[in-house]
């Protein structure tokens, strides 16, 4: 990561850990470290302004470090009224605006334009869509800045007046440029000599290229813009996978997220405010997601935390690049349970054993330290996007929504796969009892469970509160939750897929539509019966769903 100014350098440097100083043969000083949670080694330097200095330092840095990627990170002036102070502009193009020919007819542009490669382009677009500021919450103001993926004009003139000759030339010949800087053109030109190096220019808007620039700089606009640019650069690095593994370095001593001595409790920061957690020396980079995909709850003296995470390859060789996990942690803040009493830490360990025995999600890591147990289960990943696969939550419509036969077929077929897993769970004497849209992952070609829910937790009234709670789970019910509860919850998911809402006894029962086969309607009606004894078992429901999926396969897709 290269910067031109001290304020830009400091914005990047604050993200590094384990920093050491490296002097290049030419005399350029770099600080080299790592960003916690990312499998990159990062070198940062301050080049000074102008395209020439940027090009020289970039070229020498690529050769010395064998760089895989070069980011030029800093501030820029806005050329468009809708690109505001504090916004971030990532260069989809870099126009070298000095290229041209001067004659008696005036200036004729000879464009010299660079664009990032397709893989980097897609990573930027995904990062911009996928909650770009979630990874670095301390750097985000109350109103998060916008991220623009748009062209930048770059040259050696400091543009401080929008009606200047240079500004008019940019507007005339490079009208799509939304910002102007003095370094990007030099940096990207240097990377052209190393085709394998991926490059990106990320700029925070600190002024409007007008006479008020000095006043805005004095008010702190450069610090804010540089901080936002550095934060988004780190966000992009999260999803930009190295092409080759890092050289192994000495591993650090084992550590855990929570260390509790006897009689003393240490309260950690909530997972929904932390980008990285560490468990017995293994780091996990947390992802945000809908519903309970990042969640913390307390029940008496038991704290439960869970999140989708990327497994960060360890410097000692631990962890798989591109692997993802469903990370769950249970902490007991009170005294240990007495003989014969339920132990929530032991329940997490029992679930790991159940996963191994029933071919459930693969166990990535299981640790227990003092009053804390942590279980990481394998979560399928999407290698094309470099991210964990989504859950059924992404397929379900909101009411009112017309039924899409193709989407419904995918859900019905997938829930039949889930019913097969529940069938095995029931045969072993367990029930999930916590099915919801985020509990089912859209793996290919099947859908899979993220975990076994409440299978190793004794049933109790009021469990699994929310719209997918079965009647027997509610307070006051005399029926004990069990395998029939799973059938009801699958029926509730189907009901949501058909109507956009969860079942409500105050509303009329769903009676189908012309585009929905009768077997789908019947499967929902039977699964949602009030009395658990009247519901089909998981095997019967699985067969009904497979037959319903066959019916849906013959329904023509809607005209688009």
C-alpha positions in Angstrom: 0.0 0.0 0.0 1.5 3.2 -1.2 0.6 6.7 -0.1 1.7 10.2 -1.1 1.2 12.2 2.1 1.9 11.7 5.8 -1.8 11.8 6.7 -2.5 9.1 4.2 0.4 7.0 5.5 -0.8 7.2 9.1 -4.3 6.2 8.1 -3.0 3.0 6.5 -0.3 2.3 9.2 -2.8 2.2 12.0 -4.2 -1.0 10.6 -0.9 -2.9 10.8 0.3 -5.2 13.5 3.7 -6.9 14.1 5.4 -4.1 12.2 9.1 -4.0 11.2 11.1 -1.5 9.1 12.6 -2.5 5.8 15.0 -0.2 3.8 15.1 -0.8 0.1 18.5 -0.6 -1.8 17.4 2.7 -3.3 16.9 4.1 0.3 13.0 4.0 0.4 11.8 3.1 3.9 8.8 0.7 4.2 7.0 -0.6 7.3 6.0 -4.2 6.8 3.4 -5.9 9.0 0.1 -7.8 8.9 -3.5 -6.8 9.2 -5.2 -9.0 11.9 -7.5 -11.5 10.3 -6.1 -11.2 6.8 -3.7 -13.6 5.1 -1.6 -10.8 3.6 1.7 -9.3 4.4 1.5 -5.5 3.8 4.3 -3.1 3.1 3.5 0.6 3.3 5.5 3.7 2.2 5.1 7.4 1.7 6.1 8.3 -1.8 5.5 12.1 -1.8 3.4 13.7 -4.5 3.7 13.6 -8.3 3.2 10.7 -10.7 7.0 10.3 -11.3 7.8 9.7 -7.6 4.8 7.3 -7.3 6.0 5.3 -10.4 9.6 5.0 -9.1 8.7 3.8 -5.7 6.0 1.4 -7.0 8.4 -0.2 -9.4 11.2 -0.7 -6.9 8.7 -2.0 -4.3 7.2 -4.6 -6.6 10.7 -6.0 -7.4 11.9 -6.0 -3.8 8.9 -7.6 -2.2 7.7 -9.8 -5.1 4.3 -8.0 -4.6 1.1 -9.7 -5.7 -0.9 -6.5 -5.4 -0.3 -2.7 -5.3 -2.9 -0.3 -3.7 -2.3 3.4 -3.9 -4.4 4.8 -1.1 -5.0 8.5 -0.3 -7.0 11.6 -0.9 -8.3 13.3 -4.0 -10.4 16.3 -5.1 -14.0 15.8 -6.3 -14.9 16.9 -9.8 -18.6 16.1 -9.5 -21.2 17.7 -7.2 -22.6 14.3 -6.2 -19.3 13.0 -5.0 -19.1 14.5 -1.5 -16.5 15.1 1.2 -15.6 11.8 2.9 -16.8 9.6 0.0 -14.5 7.0 -1.3 -13.7 6.7 -5.0 -12.1 3.5 -6.3 -10.7 4.0 -9.8 -12.5 2.0 -12.4 -10.2 3.9 -14.8 -7.2 6.1 -14.4 -6.9 8.8 -17.1 -3.4 10.3 -17.5 -4.8 13.7 -18.5 -1.5 15.2 -19.8 -1.4 12.9 -22.8 -2.1 14.9 -26.0 -0.9 17.1 -28.8 -0.7 20.9 -28.8 -1.0 22.6 -32.2 -2.4 25.7 -33.8 -5.8 24.0 -33.6 -5.5 23.8 -29.8 -5.1 20.7 -27.6 -6.0 17.3 -28.9 -6.2 14.5 -26.3 -4.3 11.3 -26.7 -5.8 9.3 -24.0 -3.6 7.1 -21.8 -6.1 5.1 -19.7 -5.7 2.2 -17.3 -8.3 -0.1 -15.7 -8.0 -2.9 -13.1 -8.3 -6.5 -14.2 -11.6 -8.3 -14.1 -10.9 -10.2 -10.9 -10.1 -7.0 -8.9 -13.0 -5.2 -10.6 -15.4 -7.9 -9.2 -13.9 -7.9 -5.7 -14.4 -4.1 -5.5 -18.0 -4.3 -6.7 -18.8 -7.1 -4.2 -17.1 -5.2 -1.4 -19.1 -2.1 -2.2 -22.4 -4.0 -2.2 -21.7 -6.2 0.8 -21.7 -3.8 3.8 -18.4 -2.1 2.9 -17.9 -0.6 6.4 -18.9 -3.6 8.5 -15.3 -4.8 8.8 -14.0 -1.7 10.4 -16.6 -0.2 12.6 -14.4 2.2 14.6 -13.7 4.1 11.4 -17.3 4.5 10.3 -19.2 7.8 11.1 -22.9 7.9 11.9 -23.6 8.4 8.2 -21.3 6.0 6.3 -19.6 7.5 3.3 -20.6 6.3 -0.2 -18.3 4.3 -2.3 -18.0 5.2 -6.0 -16.4 2.8 -8.5 -15.6 5.4 -11.1 -12.8 7.0 -13.3 -10.1 9.2 -11.8 -8.0 11.8 -13.7 -4.4 11.9 -12.6 -1.5 14.3 -13.5 1.2 16.4 -11.9 -0.9 19.6 -11.5 -2.5 20.4 -8.2 -6.0 21.4 -9.3 -7.3 24.1 -7.0 -9.7 25.9 -9.2 -12.6 24.3 -11.1 -12.5 26.9 -13.9 -8.7 26.5 -14.5 -7.4 25.4 -17.9 -6.5 22.0 -16.5 -9.9 21.5 -15.0 -11.6 22.5 -18.3 -9.4 20.1 -20.2 -10.3 17.3 -17.9 -14.1 18.1 -18.2 -13.8 18.3 -22.0 -11.7 15.2 -22.7 -12.2 13.0 -19.6 -15.7 13.9 -18.7 -16.4 10.6 -16.9 -13.7 11.4 -14.2 -15.3 12.1 -10.8 -12.0 12.9 -9.0 -8.5 14.2 -9.6 -5.2 13.3 -8.0 -1.4 13.5 -8.6 -0.1 10.0 -8.1 -2.4 7.3 -9.5 -1.2 7.5 -13.1 2.4 6.9 -12.0 1.6 4.0 -9.8 -0.5 2.1 -12.3 2.0 2.7 -15.1 4.7 1.0 -13.0 2.5 -2.0 -12.5 2.1 -2.5 -16.3 5.7 -3.7 -16.3 4.6 -6.6 -14.0 1.5 -8.0 -15.6 0.9 -10.5 -12.7 0.6 -7.7 -10.2 -3.0 -6.6 -9.4 -3.4 -2.9 -8.8 -6.0 -0.5 -7.4 -6.3 3.2 -6.6 -8.5 4.1 -3.6 -9.2 7.7 -2.8 -11.1 9.5 -0.1 -12.5 12.9 -1.1 -11.0 15.7 0.9 -11.9 18.8 -1.2 -13.7 20.0 -4.3 -10.6 21.1 -6.3 -11.6 24.7 -5.5 -10.1 27.7 -3.6 -11.6 26.4 -0.3 -9.2 23.4 -0.3 -6.9 24.9 2.3 -9.7 25.7 4.7 -11.2 22.2 4.4 -7.8 20.6 4.9 -7.3 22.7 8.0 -10.7 21.5 9.3 -9.6 17.9 9.1 -11.0 16.9 5.7 -7.8 15.1 4.7 -7.7 13.0 7.9 -11.3 11.9 7.4 -10.9 11.2 3.7 -7.6 9.2 4.3 -9.2 7.2 7.1 -12.1 6.2 4.9 -9.9 5.3 2.0 -7.6 3.1 4.2 -10.7 1.4 5.7 -12.1 0.5 2.4 -8.7 -0.7 1.1 -8.6 -3.1 4.0 -12.2 -4.2 3.3 -11.2 -5.0 -0.3 -8.1 -7.0 0.9 -10.5 -9.1 2.9 -11.9 -10.7 -0.2 -8.9 -10.5 -2.5 -7.2 -13.9 -2.1 -3.4 -14.2 -2.5 -2.4 -16.3 -5.5 0.3 -18.1 -3.6 0.7 -19.0 0.1 2.7 -16.8 2.4 6.1 -18.1 3.5 5.7 -19.7 6.9 6.7 -17.7 9.9 7.1 -18.8 13.5 3.7 -19.3 15.1 2.7 -17.4 18.1 1.8 -19.0 21.5 -1.7 -20.4 21.7 -4.4 -18.0 22.8 -8.2 -18.1 23.3 -10.9 -15.5 22.9 -11.9 -15.6 26.6 -9.6 -16.5 29.4 -11.4 -16.9 32.8 -9.5 -17.7 35.9 -11.3 -19.6 38.8 -13.7 -17.2 40.5 -13.0 -14.4 38.0 -14.9 -13.6 34.7 -13.4 -11.6 31.9 -16.1 -10.1 29.7 -15.0 -10.0 26.1 -16.2 -7.6 23.4 -19.3 -8.7 21.7 -18.7 -10.5 18.4 -20.9 -8.1 16.5 -18.4 -5.3 17.3 -15.2 -7.3 16.5 -13.8 -8.1 13.0 -11.5 -11.0 14.2 -11.6 -13.5 17.0 -8.9 -15.9 18.0 -9.4 -19.4 19.3 -6.4 -21.5 20.5 -4.1 -19.8 18.1 -6.5 -19.9 15.1 -7.9 -16.6 13.9 -11.4 -16.2 12.4 -12.5 -13.2 10.3 -16.2 -12.6 11.1 -18.7 -11.9 8.4 -21.9 -9.9 8.8 -25.2 -11.4 7.8 -28.9 -11.3 8.2 -30.8 -12.6 11.1 -28.7 -14.5 13.6 -25.6 -15.0 11.5 -23.8 -12.7 14.0 -25.5 -13.0 17.3 -24.9 -13.0 21.0 -27.4 -13.9 23.7 -27.4 -14.5 27.5 -29.5 -17.0 29.4 -28.9 -16.7 33.1 -25.2 -17.4 33.6 -24.6 -18.7 30.1 -23.5 -16.5 27.2 -23.7 -17.9 23.6 -22.0 -16.3 20.6 -22.2 -17.3 16.9 -21.0 -16.0 13.6 -20.0 -16.9 10.1 -16.3 -16.6 9.7 -13.4 -17.1 7.3 -10.7 -19.4 8.6 -7.5 -17.4 8.5 -4.4 -19.4 7.5 -2.0 -19.4 10.3 1.6 -18.3 10.0 2.6 -21.7 11.2 0.6 -23.4 8.4 -2.7 -23.8 10.2 -6.0 -23.2 8.5 -7.0 -23.6 4.9 -7.1 -20.6 2.5 -10.6 -20.0 1.3 -12.2 -22.1 4.1 -15.2 -20.8 6.0 -16.7 -21.8 9.4 -19.8 -21.5 11.5 -18.3 -20.4 14.8 -20.1 -21.0 18.0 -19.0 -20.3 21.5 -20.5 -20.9 24.9 -19.3 -19.2 28.1 -20.4 -20.0 31.6 -20.1 -17.0 33.9 -21.4 -18.7 37.0 -20.3 -21.8 39.0 -20.2 -25.2 37.3 -23.4 -27.3 37.2 -23.9 -29.9 40.0 -23.9 -33.6 39.4 -26.6 -34.7 36.9 -27.3 -31.1 35.8 -27.1 -29.8 32.2 -23.7 -28.6 31.2 -23.9 -26.2 28.1 -20.1 -26.6 27.5 -20.4 -30.4 27.4 -23.5 -30.0 25.0 -21.3 -28.2 22.5 -18.7 -31.0 22.7 -21.5 -33.6 22.3 -22.7 -31.8 19.2 -19.3 -32.0 17.6 -19.3 -35.8 18.2 -22.9 -36.0 16.8 -21.7 -34.2 13.6 -18.9 -36.7 13.2 -21.2 -39.7 13.8 -24.1 -38.6 11.5 -22.0 -37.0 8.7 -23.1 -33.6 9.6 -21.1 -30.4 9.1 -17.4 -31.1 9.3 -15.7 -30.1 12.6 -13.0 -27.5 11.9 -12.0 -26.9 15.6 -13.3 -27.8 19.0 -11.6 -26.3 22.1 -12.5 -25.9 25.8 -10.6 -23.5 28.0 -11.8 -22.9 31.6 -15.4 -21.8 31.4 -15.5 -21.4 27.6 -16.0 -23.9 24.8 -15.8 -23.1 21.1 -16.9 -25.2 18.1 -16.2 -24.3 14.5 -18.1 -26.2 11.9 -17.3 -26.2 8.1 -19.4 -23.7 6.1 -19.5 -24.2 2.3 -17.8 -21.4 0.3 -18.2 -19.9 -3.1 -14.8 -20.0 -4.8 -15.9 -17.6 -7.6 -16.9 -14.9 -5.2 -14.5 -15.7 -2.5 -17.1 -15.7 0.2 -19.3 -18.1 2.3 -22.4 -19.4 0.5 -25.7 -17.8 1.4 -28.6 -19.3 3.3 -32.2 -20.0 2.4 -32.9 -16.5 3.8 -31.8 -15.1 0.5 -34.4 -17.2 -1.4 -37.4 -16.4 0.7 -39.7 -13.6 -0.5 -41.3 -10.9 1.6 -45.1 -10.6 1.6 -46.9 -9.9 -0.6 -44.9 -11.7 -3.2 -46.0 -13.7 -6.3 -44.8 -17.3 -6.3 -41.9 -18.0 -8.6 -42.1 -21.7 -9.6 -38.3 -21.9 -10.3 -37.4 -20.4 -6.9 -40.0 -22.5 -5.2 -38.7 -25.7 -6.9 -35.2 -24.9 -5.6 -36.5 -24.5 -2.0 -38.7 -27.6 -2.1 -35.9 -29.7 -3.5 -33.5 -28.3 -0.9 -35.8 -28.8 2.0 -36.2 -32.4 1.0 -32.4 -32.7 1.4 -32.7 -31.2 4.9 -35.6 -33.6 5.8 -33.2 -36.4 5.0 -30.7 -35.1 7.5 -33.4 -34.6 10.1 -34.5 -38.2 9.4 -31.0 -39.4 10.4 -31.0 -37.2 13.4 -34.4 -38.5 14.6 -33.2 -42.1 14.1 -30.3 -41.4 16.5 -32.8 -40.1 19.1 -32.3 -36.3 18.6 -34.2 -33.4 17.1 -33.0 -30.1 15.7 -35.8 -27.8 17.0 -34.3 -24.6 15.8 -34.8 -24.5 12.0 -35.1 -21.1 10.4 -34.0 -19.6 7.1 -30.4 -18.8 8.2 -30.0 -22.4 9.6 -29.9 -23.9 6.1 -27.0 -23.2 3.7 -27.5 -23.3 0.0 -24.6 -25.7 -0.8 -24.4 -27.1 -4.3 -26.1 -29.3 -5.4 -27.8 -29.8 -2.0 -28.9 -27.7 0.9 -27.2 -28.5 4.2 -27.6 -27.6 7.9 -25.2 -25.2 9.4 -25.3 -27.1 12.7 -27.6 -29.5 14.7 -29.4 -26.7 16.5 -30.8 -27.7 19.9 -30.2 -31.4 19.4 -27.9 -31.8 22.4 -29.9 -29.3 24.6 -32.8 -30.8 26.7 -36.2 -29.6 25.4 -37.9 -26.9 27.4 -40.9 -24.6 27.1 -40.3 -21.3 25.3 -37.3 -22.5 23.3 -36.6 -21.2 19.8 -38.6 -18.1 20.3 -39.7 -16.3 17.1 -41.8 -16.9 14.0 -40.6 -20.5 13.4 -41.5 -21.7 17.0 -43.7 -24.8 16.9 -46.9 -24.9 19.1 -45.3 -27.4 21.4 -42.4 -25.1 22.1 -44.5 -22.4 23.4 -45.0 -21.7 27.1 -48.0 -23.6 28.5 -47.8 -26.5 26.1 -48.1 -30.0 27.6 -46.4 -31.7 24.7 -42.6 -32.2 24.7 -40.8 -30.9 21.6 -39.1 -33.5 19.4 -38.8 -34.8 15.9 -42.3 -33.6 15.0 -41.1 -30.1 15.9 -38.6 -30.3 13.0 -41.4 -31.2 10.6 -43.5 -28.2 11.7 -40.5 -25.9 11.2 -39.9 -27.2 7.7 -43.6 -26.6 7.0 -43.2 -23.0 8.3 -40.3 -22.4 5.9 -42.4 -23.7 3.0 -45.3 -21.5 4.0 -42.9 -18.5 3.9 -41.7 -19.6 0.5 -45.3 -19.7 -0.8 -46.7 -16.6 0.8 -43.9 -14.4 1.9 -45.0 -14.7 5.6 -44.7 -17.3 8.4 -47.8 -19.2 9.6 -50.3 -17.2 11.6 -53.3 -19.0 13.3 -55.2 -15.7 13.1 -55.1 -15.8 9.3 -56.8 -18.2 6.9 -54.8 -21.3 6.0 -52.9 -21.3 2.7 -55.0 -22.9 0.0 -52.6 -22.7 -3.0 -52.7 -21.0 -6.4 -52.9 -22.1 -10.0 -49.0 -22.2 -10.3 -48.5 -24.3 -7.1 -49.1 -28.1 -7.4 -51.5 -29.6 -5.0 -48.8 -31.8 -3.4 -46.9 -28.7 -2.3 -50.0 -27.3 -0.6 -50.8 -30.7 1.0 -47.2 -31.0 2.3 -47.4 -27.6 4.0 -50.9 -28.3 5.5 -49.8 -31.6 6.9 -46.6 -30.3 8.4 -48.3 -27.4 10.1 -50.9 -29.4 12.0 -51.3 -28.2 15.5 -51.0 -31.6 17.1 -47.5 -33.1 16.7 -49.0 -36.6 16.5 -51.0 -35.6 13.4 -47.9 -34.5 11.4 -46.0 -36.8 9.1 -42.5 -38.0 10.2 -39.4 -36.7 8.5 -39.2 -39.6 6.1 -42.8 -39.2 4.9 -42.3 -35.4 4.5 -39.1 -36.0 2.6 -40.9 -38.3 0.1 -43.7 -35.8 -0.2 -41.3 -32.9 -0.9 -39.4 -34.9 -3.6 -42.7 -35.7 -5.3 -43.7 -32.0 -5.0 -40.4 -31.0 -6.5 -41.0 -33.3 -9.5 -44.4 -31.6 -10.0 -42.8 -28.1 -9.8 -40.2 -29.1 -12.4 -43.0 -29.5 -14.9 -44.5 -26.0 -14.2 -43.4 -23.6 -16.9 -41.3 -20.6 -15.8 -43.0 -17.2 -15.8 -42.5 -14.9 -18.8 -39.7 -12.4 -18.2 
